[in-house]
Amino acid sequence: MPESTEQHPRELLPWLVNGTLDGAEHEAVSRHVAACAACQAEVSLLRAMRRGVKAVEPAGAGELGWQRLRRGLGGQVRTVTPRWVIPAAMAASLVIVAQAALLVTRAPETVRYEPLADPVPTEVLAQVRFTPEASEADLRALLREAGVRIVDGPSAAGVYRLAVEPDRDPEAAARVLRERSDLIPHFALER
Amino acid sequence: MNGESALAPDAEDTALLARIATGSEAAMGVFYHRHEARVYAFVMQRLGNAADAAEVLNEVMLEVWRSAKHFAGRAKVTTWLLGIAHNRSIDLLRRRGRRAADSLDFDVVDDRPDPGPAAVAHAQNGEYIRRCMHGLPEAQRQVVHLTFFEDLPYGEIAEILSIPEGTVKTRMFHARKALAQCLEQLGARP
């Protein structure tokens, strides 16, 4: 890009900062910056931006993402079934059938399950992933503080959908959740 | 060495693709774990939510699995891979009825004031950067990501996004200006 470097090379400074300008371009832009106070300030800003961008980028989908992909490859790892497994599996099946028969011949017990909470609120707020180190108690406290509850998930990538309680402010809830990046490293508002 | 290859990263990737082309699931696993964070981070810039990013990541890797035999080596493997990710992101946005927004690429007019020291200081604040990046148009956010997270040359960025090199520079120019203004404003708030 000789015409650019002969004029003002400001538009090339991001690539000076990331170290990818080629030899001639790098030399020309560096020479200009050495004599240009405004460019030096710009380079400082771009370096700081680069550090900031590298610091906040999300991680990937991890092992769960691989397991999901692997199912889609259509080439599941083929293993040879040992001969003893077949009669053992048949025996296990018989045990299961016998237990099921016992269960259905017993007098039915009335078991009533009460809902733990009110019906699920409808306003889905965000999609999140929790850090694997988070304890159930930590998450429960955070969700209560934010006034949200889990309404879907986890997906194969470990993503949960959170809905805000009807009487809570969605913006305040989002703020509370975002502040706990130690527990929620990935947070995305639903659009 | 822990059994690691002494090949350069791109040569390692090319070798992996050759094995993937023969149906090696093990090679696909290695390839996936080498690149999933990169693809995920890139598509997050465009899509803005984790579930969609995970969906596109899966589609991209499936395409790698199916298309490895067609990789001709004309571009670096990462350029090829991120190009697929870019196209799959656009496909998903279209499926969702969202326009695959492009930046308005104005001609560059150099009327910016010099960045203040506050912008420099605030640029290192991860939360500020995250908020300001979120406020950029998608197309500009992608260029910033590829420039500063992937550390790619502008020519490769142009190839990945299928746009002219001049457009890459223009988008970066406007993004940098918007980021600096946003960082100054955030820092000025009590």
mmCIF file of C-alpha atoms in Angstrom:
data_model
loop_
_atom_site.group_PDB
_atom_site.id
_atom_site.type_symbol
_atom_site.label_atom_id
_atom_site.label_comp_id
_atom_site.label_asym_id
_atom_site.label_seq_id
_atom_site.Cartn_x
_atom_site.Cartn_y
_atom_site.Cartn_z
ATOM 1 C CA MET A 1 0.000 0.000 0.000
ATOM 2 C CA PRO A 2 2.634 2.559 -0.901
ATOM 3 C CA GLU A 3 0.130 5.327 -1.632
ATOM 4 C CA SER A 4 -1.285 5.084 1.895
ATOM 5 C CA THR A 5 2.056 5.216 3.624
ATOM 6 C CA GLU A 6 3.176 8.156 1.514
ATOM 7 C CA GLN A 7 0.148 10.112 2.732
ATOM 8 C CA HIS A 8 -0.895 9.690 6.344
ATOM 9 C CA PRO A 9 -0.648 6.128 7.626
ATOM 10 C CA ARG A 10 -3.221 6.431 10.412
ATOM 11 C CA GLU A 11 -5.501 3.851 8.878
ATOM 12 C CA LEU A 12 -2.672 1.310 9.046
ATOM 13 C CA LEU A 13 -1.871 1.878 12.717
ATOM 14 C CA PRO A 14 -4.106 -0.963 13.987
ATOM 15 C CA TRP A 15 -2.008 -3.386 11.953
ATOM 16 C CA LEU A 16 1.221 -1.808 13.117
ATOM 17 C CA VAL A 17 -0.054 -2.496 16.640
ATOM 18 C CA ASN A 18 -0.983 -6.116 15.932
ATOM 19 C CA GLY A 19 2.364 -6.678 14.220
ATOM 20 C CA THR A 20 1.099 -7.851 10.835
ATOM 21 C CA LEU A 21 2.291 -5.118 8.463
ATOM 22 C CA ASP A 22 4.740 -6.465 5.946
ATOM 23 C CA GLY A 23 8.344 -5.303 5.810
ATOM 24 C CA ALA A 24 8.101 -2.199 3.604
ATOM 25 C CA GLU A 25 4.819 -1.044 5.079
ATOM 26 C CA HIS A 26 6.021 -1.647 8.604
ATOM 27 C CA GLU A 27 9.169 0.336 7.987
ATOM 28 C CA ALA A 28 7.338 3.288 6.418
ATOM 29 C CA VAL A 29 4.627 3.464 9.076
ATOM 30 C CA SER A 30 7.095 3.075 11.943
ATOM 31 C CA ARG A 31 9.225 5.877 10.531
ATOM 32 C CA HIS A 32 6.190 8.139 10.323
ATOM 33 C CA VAL A 33 5.025 7.327 13.853
ATOM 34 C CA ALA A 34 8.442 8.101 15.304
ATOM 35 C CA ALA A 35 8.021 11.706 14.147
ATOM 36 C CA CYS A 36 4.258 12.113 14.715
ATOM 37 C CA ALA A 37 3.043 12.868 18.244
ATOM 38 C CA ALA A 38 -0.615 12.376 17.317
ATOM 39 C CA CYS A 39 0.183 8.945 15.854
ATOM 40 C CA GLN A 40 2.052 7.974 19.010
ATOM 41 C CA ALA A 41 -1.025 8.821 21.082
ATOM 42 C CA GLU A 42 -3.127 6.829 18.627
ATOM 43 C CA VAL A 43 -0.802 3.839 18.918
ATOM 44 C CA SER A 44 -1.088 3.989 22.721
ATOM 45 C CA LEU A 45 -4.868 3.951 22.448
ATOM 46 C CA LEU A 46 -4.885 1.093 19.945
ATOM 47 C CA ARG A 47 -2.511 -0.960 22.099
ATOM 48 C CA ALA A 48 -4.780 -0.460 25.090
ATOM 49 C CA MET A 49 -7.815 -1.440 22.993
ATOM 50 C CA ARG A 50 -6.057 -4.571 21.806
ATOM 51 C CA ARG A 51 -5.248 -5.595 25.378
ATOM 52 C CA GLY A 52 -8.846 -4.896 26.362
ATOM 53 C CA VAL A 53 -10.301 -6.918 23.475
ATOM 54 C CA LYS A 54 -8.061 -9.884 24.216
ATOM 55 C CA ALA A 55 -9.079 -9.763 27.871
ATOM 56 C CA VAL A 56 -12.839 -9.970 27.356
ATOM 57 C CA GLU A 57 -13.333 -12.414 24.513
ATOM 58 C CA PRO A 58 -15.494 -15.407 25.440
ATOM 59 C CA ALA A 59 -14.313 -18.974 25.654
ATOM 60 C CA GLY A 60 -15.694 -21.578 23.301
ATOM 61 C CA ALA A 61 -18.362 -24.207 23.678
ATOM 62 C CA GLY A 62 -15.880 -26.624 25.251
ATOM 63 C CA GLU A 63 -16.287 -30.338 25.686
ATOM 64 C CA LEU A 64 -20.068 -30.214 25.437
ATOM 65 C CA GLY A 65 -19.745 -28.604 22.036
ATOM 66 C CA TRP A 66 -17.457 -31.407 20.927
ATOM 67 C CA GLN A 67 -19.881 -34.045 22.161
ATOM 68 C CA ARG A 68 -22.665 -32.363 20.215
ATOM 69 C CA LEU A 69 -20.553 -32.203 17.074
ATOM 70 C CA ARG A 70 -19.484 -35.811 17.476
ATOM 71 C CA ARG A 71 -23.094 -36.930 17.474
ATOM 72 C CA GLY A 72 -23.568 -35.053 14.225
ATOM 73 C CA LEU A 73 -20.584 -36.553 12.475
ATOM 74 C CA GLY A 74 -22.515 -39.735 11.859
ATOM 75 C CA GLY A 75 -19.360 -41.695 12.548
ATOM 76 C CA GLN A 76 -19.751 -42.743 16.123
ATOM 77 C CA VAL A 77 -16.777 -44.672 17.380
ATOM 78 C CA ARG A 78 -17.434 -48.300 16.628
ATOM 79 C CA THR A 79 -16.564 -50.710 19.383
ATOM 80 C CA VAL A 80 -16.585 -54.495 19.277
ATOM 81 C CA THR A 81 -19.116 -55.905 21.720
ATOM 82 C CA PRO A 82 -17.588 -58.684 23.866
ATOM 83 C CA ARG A 83 -19.400 -62.013 23.660
ATOM 84 C CA TRP A 84 -20.302 -62.057 27.364
ATOM 85 C CA VAL A 85 -22.187 -58.766 27.109
ATOM 86 C CA ILE A 86 -25.163 -60.186 25.195
ATOM 87 C CA PRO A 87 -26.284 -62.830 27.752
ATOM 88 C CA ALA A 88 -25.540 -60.366 30.560
ATOM 89 C CA ALA A 89 -27.733 -57.755 28.918
ATOM 90 C CA MET A 90 -30.521 -60.307 28.461
ATOM 91 C CA ALA A 91 -30.326 -61.224 32.155
ATOM 92 C CA ALA A 92 -30.418 -57.570 33.147
ATOM 93 C CA SER A 93 -33.477 -57.057 30.962
ATOM 94 C CA LEU A 94 -35.269 -59.922 32.712
ATOM 95 C CA VAL A 95 -34.553 -58.340 36.099
ATOM 96 C CA ILE A 96 -35.989 -55.034 34.901
ATOM 97 C CA VAL A 97 -39.118 -56.729 33.564
ATOM 98 C CA ALA A 98 -39.625 -58.576 36.876
ATOM 99 C CA GLN A 99 -39.223 -55.367 38.882
ATOM 100 C CA ALA A 100 -41.704 -53.579 36.650
ATOM 101 C CA ALA A 101 -44.226 -56.396 37.168
ATOM 102 C CA LEU A 102 -43.850 -56.058 40.955
ATOM 103 C CA LEU A 103 -44.432 -52.338 40.740
ATOM 104 C CA VAL A 104 -47.609 -52.541 38.694
ATOM 105 C CA THR A 105 -49.146 -55.266 40.893
ATOM 106 C CA ARG A 106 -48.715 -53.204 44.094
ATOM 107 C CA ALA A 107 -51.505 -50.987 45.290
ATOM 108 C CA PRO A 108 -50.888 -47.597 43.787
ATOM 109 C CA GLU A 109 -49.650 -44.960 46.179
ATOM 110 C CA THR A 110 -50.953 -41.504 45.747
ATOM 111 C CA VAL A 111 -48.067 -39.175 45.188
ATOM 112 C CA ARG A 112 -48.788 -35.547 44.571
ATOM 113 C CA TYR A 113 -46.125 -33.253 43.303
ATOM 114 C CA GLU A 114 -46.594 -29.634 44.200
ATOM 115 C CA PRO A 115 -45.100 -26.994 41.959
ATOM 116 C CA LEU A 116 -42.072 -25.378 43.548
ATOM 117 C CA ALA A 117 -42.994 -21.950 42.272
ATOM 118 C CA ASP A 118 -45.533 -19.977 40.356
ATOM 119 C CA PRO A 119 -45.971 -20.618 36.639
ATOM 120 C CA VAL A 120 -42.936 -19.733 34.584
ATOM 121 C CA PRO A 121 -42.797 -16.055 33.694
ATOM 122 C CA THR A 122 -42.883 -15.344 30.019
ATOM 123 C CA GLU A 123 -40.335 -12.570 29.575
ATOM 124 C CA VAL A 124 -37.103 -14.287 28.673
ATOM 125 C CA LEU A 125 -34.252 -11.995 29.576
ATOM 126 C CA ALA A 126 -30.979 -13.556 28.616
ATOM 127 C CA GLN A 127 -28.902 -16.569 27.730
ATOM 128 C CA VAL A 128 -26.061 -17.405 30.052
ATOM 129 C CA ARG A 129 -23.449 -19.965 30.819
ATOM 130 C CA PHE A 130 -22.400 -20.578 34.410
ATOM 131 C CA THR A 131 -18.844 -21.200 35.421
ATOM 132 C CA PRO A 132 -18.313 -24.899 36.224
ATOM 133 C CA GLU A 133 -16.902 -23.957 39.628
ATOM 134 C CA ALA A 134 -20.111 -22.194 40.720
ATOM 135 C CA SER A 135 -21.938 -23.966 43.527
ATOM 136 C CA GLU A 136 -25.664 -24.490 43.501
ATOM 137 C CA ALA A 137 -25.925 -22.217 46.548
ATOM 138 C CA ASP A 138 -24.039 -19.417 44.762
ATOM 139 C CA LEU A 139 -26.276 -19.662 41.714
ATOM 140 C CA ARG A 140 -29.462 -19.830 43.757
ATOM 141 C CA ALA A 141 -28.476 -16.714 45.692
ATOM 142 C CA LEU A 142 -27.568 -14.850 42.525
ATOM 143 C CA LEU A 143 -30.751 -15.782 40.669
ATOM 144 C CA ARG A 144 -32.829 -14.703 43.660
ATOM 145 C CA GLU A 145 -30.956 -11.437 43.979
ATOM 146 C CA ALA A 146 -31.480 -10.682 40.287
ATOM 147 C CA GLY A 147 -35.104 -11.799 40.338
ATOM 148 C CA VAL A 148 -34.739 -14.303 37.536
ATOM 149 C CA ARG A 149 -35.257 -18.000 37.088
ATOM 150 C CA ILE A 150 -34.047 -20.647 34.689
ATOM 151 C CA VAL A 151 -36.698 -21.436 32.075
ATOM 152 C CA ASP A 152 -34.688 -23.489 29.592
ATOM 153 C CA GLY A 153 -31.441 -25.382 29.315
ATOM 154 C CA PRO A 154 -28.857 -26.511 29.521
ATOM 155 C CA SER A 155 -28.326 -26.712 25.765
ATOM 156 C CA ALA A 156 -25.607 -28.935 24.386
ATOM 157 C CA ALA A 157 -23.289 -25.977 24.800
ATOM 158 C CA GLY A 158 -24.286 -25.506 28.444
ATOM 159 C CA VAL A 159 -26.415 -22.448 27.779
ATOM 160 C CA TYR A 160 -29.372 -21.613 30.026
ATOM 161 C CA ARG A 161 -32.197 -19.168 29.343
ATOM 162 C CA LEU A 162 -33.251 -16.919 32.182
ATOM 163 C CA ALA A 163 -36.556 -15.134 32.554
ATOM 164 C CA VAL A 164 -37.147 -12.157 34.775
ATOM 165 C CA GLU A 165 -39.865 -12.277 37.392
ATOM 166 C CA PRO A 166 -42.910 -10.188 36.415
ATOM 167 C CA ASP A 167 -42.430 -7.727 39.275
ATOM 168 C CA ARG A 168 -38.730 -7.115 38.656
ATOM 169 C CA ASP A 169 -36.936 -4.625 36.459
ATOM 170 C CA PRO A 170 -35.213 -6.404 33.525
ATOM 171 C CA GLU A 171 -32.445 -3.810 33.296
ATOM 172 C CA ALA A 172 -31.658 -4.087 36.988
ATOM 173 C CA ALA A 173 -31.684 -7.866 36.696
ATOM 174 C CA ALA A 174 -29.275 -7.758 33.772
ATOM 175 C CA ARG A 175 -26.992 -5.437 35.707
ATOM 176 C CA VAL A 176 -26.898 -7.760 38.712
ATOM 177 C CA LEU A 177 -26.107 -10.765 36.503
ATOM 178 C CA ARG A 178 -23.451 -8.969 34.488
ATOM 179 C CA GLU A 179 -21.676 -7.842 37.619
ATOM 180 C CA ARG A 180 -21.123 -11.475 38.584
ATOM 181 C CA SER A 181 -18.878 -12.446 35.709
ATOM 182 C CA ASP A 182 -17.100 -14.746 38.176
ATOM 183 C CA LEU A 183 -20.233 -16.940 38.135
ATOM 184 C CA ILE A 184 -21.595 -16.016 34.678
ATOM 185 C CA PRO A 185 -18.714 -15.600 32.243
ATOM 186 C CA HIS A 186 -21.055 -15.547 29.248
ATOM 187 C CA PHE A 187 -24.115 -13.333 29.284
ATOM 188 C CA ALA A 188 -26.196 -12.315 26.251
ATOM 189 C CA LEU A 189 -29.485 -10.451 26.291
ATOM 190 C CA GLU A 190 -32.133 -12.060 24.120
ATOM 191 C CA ARG A 191 -33.110 -9.935 21.186
ATOM 192 C CA MET B 1 7.690 -32.188 23.526
ATOM 193 C CA ASN B 2 4.813 -34.241 25.001
ATOM 194 C CA GLY B 3 4.311 -35.795 21.614
ATOM 195 C CA GLU B 4 3.443 -32.444 20.052
ATOM 196 C CA SER B 5 4.190 -31.890 16.426
ATOM 197 C CA ALA B 6 7.100 -29.682 15.447
ATOM 198 C CA LEU B 7 5.167 -28.412 12.418
ATOM 199 C CA ALA B 8 4.125 -24.765 12.126
ATOM 200 C CA PRO B 9 0.505 -24.214 13.212
ATOM 201 C CA ASP B 10 -0.824 -23.912 9.667
ATOM 202 C CA ALA B 11 1.076 -26.990 8.529
ATOM 203 C CA GLU B 12 -0.352 -28.884 11.512
ATOM 204 C CA ASP B 13 -3.843 -27.745 10.565
ATOM 205 C CA THR B 14 -3.320 -28.770 6.954
ATOM 206 C CA ALA B 15 -2.126 -32.188 8.082
ATOM 207 C CA LEU B 16 -5.170 -32.518 10.321
ATOM 208 C CA LEU B 17 -7.491 -31.630 7.444
ATOM 209 C CA ALA B 18 -5.872 -34.334 5.329
ATOM 210 C CA ARG B 19 -6.667 -36.864 8.053
ATOM 211 C CA ILE B 20 -10.177 -35.493 8.526
ATOM 212 C CA ALA B 21 -10.721 -35.942 4.788
ATOM 213 C CA THR B 22 -10.132 -39.668 5.281
ATOM 214 C CA GLY B 23 -12.823 -39.784 7.984
ATOM 215 C CA SER B 24 -10.598 -39.622 11.061
ATOM 216 C CA GLU B 25 -12.789 -38.652 13.976
ATOM 217 C CA ALA B 26 -9.708 -38.378 16.173
ATOM 218 C CA ALA B 27 -8.232 -35.755 13.847
ATOM 219 C CA MET B 28 -11.553 -33.923 13.845
ATOM 220 C CA GLY B 29 -11.461 -33.881 17.641
ATOM 221 C CA VAL B 30 -7.989 -32.363 17.669
ATOM 222 C CA PHE B 31 -9.011 -29.804 15.061
ATOM 223 C CA TYR B 32 -12.158 -28.935 16.999
ATOM 224 C CA HIS B 33 -10.327 -28.360 20.253
ATOM 225 C CA ARG B 34 -7.648 -26.271 18.522
ATOM 226 C CA HIS B 35 -10.140 -23.914 16.902
ATOM 227 C CA GLU B 36 -13.490 -23.981 18.671
ATOM 228 C CA ALA B 37 -12.730 -21.031 20.944
ATOM 229 C CA ARG B 38 -11.568 -18.990 17.944
ATOM 230 C CA VAL B 39 -14.685 -19.739 15.886
ATOM 231 C CA TYR B 40 -16.999 -19.233 18.854
ATOM 232 C CA ALA B 41 -15.476 -15.866 19.746
ATOM 233 C CA PHE B 42 -15.680 -14.713 16.129
ATOM 234 C CA VAL B 43 -19.313 -15.626 15.583
ATOM 235 C CA MET B 44 -20.284 -14.165 18.964
ATOM 236 C CA GLN B 45 -19.240 -10.792 17.574
ATOM 237 C CA ARG B 46 -21.795 -11.131 14.817
ATOM 238 C CA LEU B 47 -24.591 -12.986 16.557
ATOM 239 C CA GLY B 48 -24.455 -11.562 20.049
ATOM 240 C CA ASN B 49 -25.768 -14.530 21.947
ATOM 241 C CA ALA B 50 -24.240 -17.707 23.219
ATOM 242 C CA ALA B 51 -26.868 -20.148 21.951
ATOM 243 C CA ASP B 52 -26.627 -18.926 18.361
ATOM 244 C CA ALA B 53 -22.842 -18.877 18.562
ATOM 245 C CA ALA B 54 -22.817 -22.499 19.740
ATOM 246 C CA GLU B 55 -25.204 -23.414 16.915
ATOM 247 C CA VAL B 56 -23.019 -21.803 14.266
ATOM 248 C CA LEU B 57 -19.872 -23.311 15.763
ATOM 249 C CA ASN B 58 -21.442 -26.728 15.358
ATOM 250 C CA GLU B 59 -22.430 -26.001 11.750
ATOM 251 C CA VAL B 60 -18.961 -24.693 10.922
ATOM 252 C CA MET B 61 -17.259 -27.774 12.295
ATOM 253 C CA LEU B 62 -19.692 -30.042 10.461
ATOM 254 C CA GLU B 63 -18.780 -28.250 7.266
ATOM 255 C CA VAL B 64 -15.093 -28.766 8.030
ATOM 256 C CA TRP B 65 -15.844 -32.471 8.467
ATOM 257 C CA ARG B 66 -17.645 -32.615 5.118
ATOM 258 C CA SER B 67 -15.400 -30.253 3.153
ATOM 259 C CA ALA B 68 -11.916 -31.076 4.388
ATOM 260 C CA LYS B 69 -11.214 -33.009 1.201
ATOM 261 C CA HIS B 70 -11.910 -29.857 -0.831
ATOM 262 C CA PHE B 71 -9.450 -27.659 1.078
ATOM 263 C CA ALA B 72 -7.010 -26.611 -1.621
ATOM 264 C CA GLY B 73 -4.456 -24.792 0.505
ATOM 265 C CA ARG B 74 -4.856 -21.508 -1.371
ATOM 266 C CA ALA B 75 -5.522 -19.726 1.932
ATOM 267 C CA LYS B 76 -4.370 -20.376 5.473
ATOM 268 C CA VAL B 77 -6.542 -22.902 7.273
ATOM 269 C CA THR B 78 -7.675 -20.304 9.802
ATOM 270 C CA THR B 79 -8.661 -17.911 7.011
ATOM 271 C CA TRP B 80 -10.669 -20.681 5.335
ATOM 272 C CA LEU B 81 -12.242 -21.649 8.664
ATOM 273 C CA LEU B 82 -13.247 -18.113 9.664
ATOM 274 C CA GLY B 83 -14.597 -17.533 6.158
ATOM 275 C CA ILE B 84 -16.911 -20.509 6.667
ATOM 276 C CA ALA B 85 -17.864 -19.115 10.081
ATOM 277 C CA HIS B 86 -18.671 -15.740 8.538
ATOM 278 C CA ASN B 87 -20.928 -17.310 5.912
ATOM 279 C CA ARG B 88 -22.677 -19.570 8.397
ATOM 280 C CA SER B 89 -23.356 -16.592 10.668
ATOM 281 C CA ILE B 90 -25.013 -14.763 7.796
ATOM 282 C CA ASP B 91 -27.055 -17.884 6.988
ATOM 283 C CA LEU B 92 -28.294 -18.095 10.562
ATOM 284 C CA LEU B 93 -29.213 -14.419 10.677
ATOM 285 C CA ARG B 94 -31.218 -14.873 7.497
ATOM 286 C CA ARG B 95 -32.961 -17.952 8.888
ATOM 287 C CA ARG B 96 -33.908 -15.928 11.948
ATOM 288 C CA GLY B 97 -35.231 -13.118 9.777
ATOM 289 C CA ARG B 98 -32.541 -10.758 10.900
ATOM 290 C CA ARG B 99 -30.784 -8.753 8.268
ATOM 291 C CA ALA B 100 -27.103 -9.546 7.966
ATOM 292 C CA ALA B 101 -26.237 -5.938 8.649
ATOM 293 C CA ASP B 102 -23.301 -4.381 6.923
ATOM 294 C CA SER B 103 -21.611 -1.255 8.030
ATOM 295 C CA LEU B 104 -22.170 1.930 6.127
ATOM 296 C CA ASP B 105 -18.704 2.295 4.733
ATOM 297 C CA PHE B 106 -18.201 6.017 4.434
ATOM 298 C CA ASP B 107 -15.092 7.417 2.880
ATOM 299 C CA VAL B 108 -12.475 8.070 5.490
ATOM 300 C CA VAL B 109 -12.358 11.686 6.583
ATOM 301 C CA ASP B 110 -9.668 12.265 9.133
ATOM 302 C CA ASP B 111 -11.433 14.732 11.394
ATOM 303 C CA ARG B 112 -10.861 12.971 14.664
ATOM 304 C CA PRO B 113 -9.493 14.725 17.672
ATOM 305 C CA ASP B 114 -6.468 13.076 19.233
ATOM 306 C CA PRO B 115 -7.514 10.463 21.772
ATOM 307 C CA GLY B 116 -7.568 11.771 25.300
ATOM 308 C CA PRO B 117 -5.631 10.012 28.054
ATOM 309 C CA ALA B 118 -8.924 8.881 29.600
ATOM 310 C CA ALA B 119 -9.720 6.762 26.539
ATOM 311 C CA VAL B 120 -6.337 5.066 26.778
ATOM 312 C CA ALA B 121 -6.823 4.308 30.463
ATOM 313 C CA HIS B 122 -10.379 3.067 30.023
ATOM 314 C CA ALA B 123 -9.502 0.889 27.038
ATOM 315 C CA GLN B 124 -7.788 -1.467 29.456
ATOM 316 C CA ASN B 125 -10.930 -1.867 31.513
ATOM 317 C CA GLY B 126 -12.475 -5.115 30.290
ATOM 318 C CA GLU B 127 -15.995 -4.108 31.257
ATOM 319 C CA TYR B 128 -15.740 -0.787 29.413
ATOM 320 C CA ILE B 129 -14.344 -2.462 26.308
ATOM 321 C CA ARG B 130 -17.103 -5.072 26.395
ATOM 322 C CA ARG B 131 -19.799 -2.431 26.618
ATOM 323 C CA CYS B 132 -18.289 -0.266 23.904
ATOM 324 C CA MET B 133 -17.702 -3.218 21.568
ATOM 325 C CA HIS B 134 -21.340 -4.182 22.049
ATOM 326 C CA GLY B 135 -22.360 -0.746 20.828
ATOM 327 C CA LEU B 136 -20.518 -1.052 17.520
ATOM 328 C CA PRO B 137 -22.285 -2.122 14.332
ATOM 329 C CA GLU B 138 -21.765 -5.845 13.757
ATOM 330 C CA ALA B 139 -19.560 -5.379 10.715
ATOM 331 C CA GLN B 140 -17.199 -3.060 12.558
ATOM 332 C CA ARG B 141 -17.130 -5.321 15.592
ATOM 333 C CA GLN B 142 -15.982 -8.190 13.387
ATOM 334 C CA VAL B 143 -13.090 -6.182 11.998
ATOM 335 C CA VAL B 144 -11.967 -5.077 15.469
ATOM 336 C CA HIS B 145 -12.169 -8.675 16.635
ATOM 337 C CA LEU B 146 -10.151 -10.043 13.732
ATOM 338 C CA THR B 147 -7.581 -7.259 14.091
ATOM 339 C CA PHE B 148 -7.072 -7.261 17.839
ATOM 340 C CA PHE B 149 -8.159 -10.695 19.020
ATOM 341 C CA GLU B 150 -6.940 -12.765 16.083
ATOM 342 C CA ASP B 151 -4.115 -10.382 15.173
ATOM 343 C CA LEU B 152 -4.742 -10.892 11.469
ATOM 344 C CA PRO B 153 -3.359 -8.733 8.657
ATOM 345 C CA TYR B 154 -5.923 -6.603 6.863
ATOM 346 C CA GLY B 155 -5.545 -8.657 3.693
ATOM 347 C CA GLU B 156 -6.665 -11.848 5.465
ATOM 348 C CA ILE B 157 -9.524 -10.018 7.136
ATOM 349 C CA ALA B 158 -10.680 -8.852 3.717
ATOM 350 C CA GLU B 159 -10.531 -12.436 2.478
ATOM 351 C CA ILE B 160 -12.497 -13.823 5.425
ATOM 352 C CA LEU B 161 -15.227 -11.201 5.157
ATOM 353 C CA SER B 162 -15.197 -11.114 1.338
ATOM 354 C CA ILE B 163 -14.763 -7.354 1.244
ATOM 355 C CA PRO B 164 -12.078 -5.088 -0.275
ATOM 356 C CA GLU B 165 -9.035 -4.236 1.847
ATOM 357 C CA GLY B 166 -10.030 -0.571 1.767
ATOM 358 C CA THR B 167 -13.354 -1.470 3.364
ATOM 359 C CA VAL B 168 -11.542 -3.279 6.174
ATOM 360 C CA LYS B 169 -9.534 -0.137 6.898
ATOM 361 C CA THR B 170 -12.615 2.069 6.698
ATOM 362 C CA ARG B 171 -14.552 -0.118 9.119
ATOM 363 C CA MET B 172 -11.628 -0.175 11.504
ATOM 364 C CA PHE B 173 -11.335 3.593 11.286
ATOM 365 C CA HIS B 174 -14.965 4.145 12.221
ATOM 366 C CA ALA B 175 -14.851 1.463 14.898
ATOM 367 C CA ARG B 176 -11.785 2.958 16.502
ATOM 368 C CA LYS B 177 -13.406 6.394 16.527
ATOM 369 C CA ALA B 178 -16.623 5.088 18.066
ATOM 370 C CA LEU B 179 -14.735 3.044 20.649
ATOM 371 C CA ALA B 180 -12.604 6.008 21.702
ATOM 372 C CA GLN B 181 -15.675 8.223 22.093
ATOM 373 C CA CYS B 182 -17.519 5.521 24.027
ATOM 374 C CA LEU B 183 -14.555 4.942 26.344
ATOM 375 C CA GLU B 184 -14.222 8.664 27.042
ATOM 376 C CA GLN B 185 -17.930 8.917 27.832
ATOM 377 C CA LEU B 186 -17.960 5.882 30.101
ATOM 378 C CA GLY B 187 -15.020 7.236 32.033
ATOM 379 C CA ALA B 188 -16.697 10.605 32.470
ATOM 380 C CA ARG B 189 -19.723 9.035 34.147
ATOM 381 C CA PRO B 190 -19.811 9.151 37.950
#
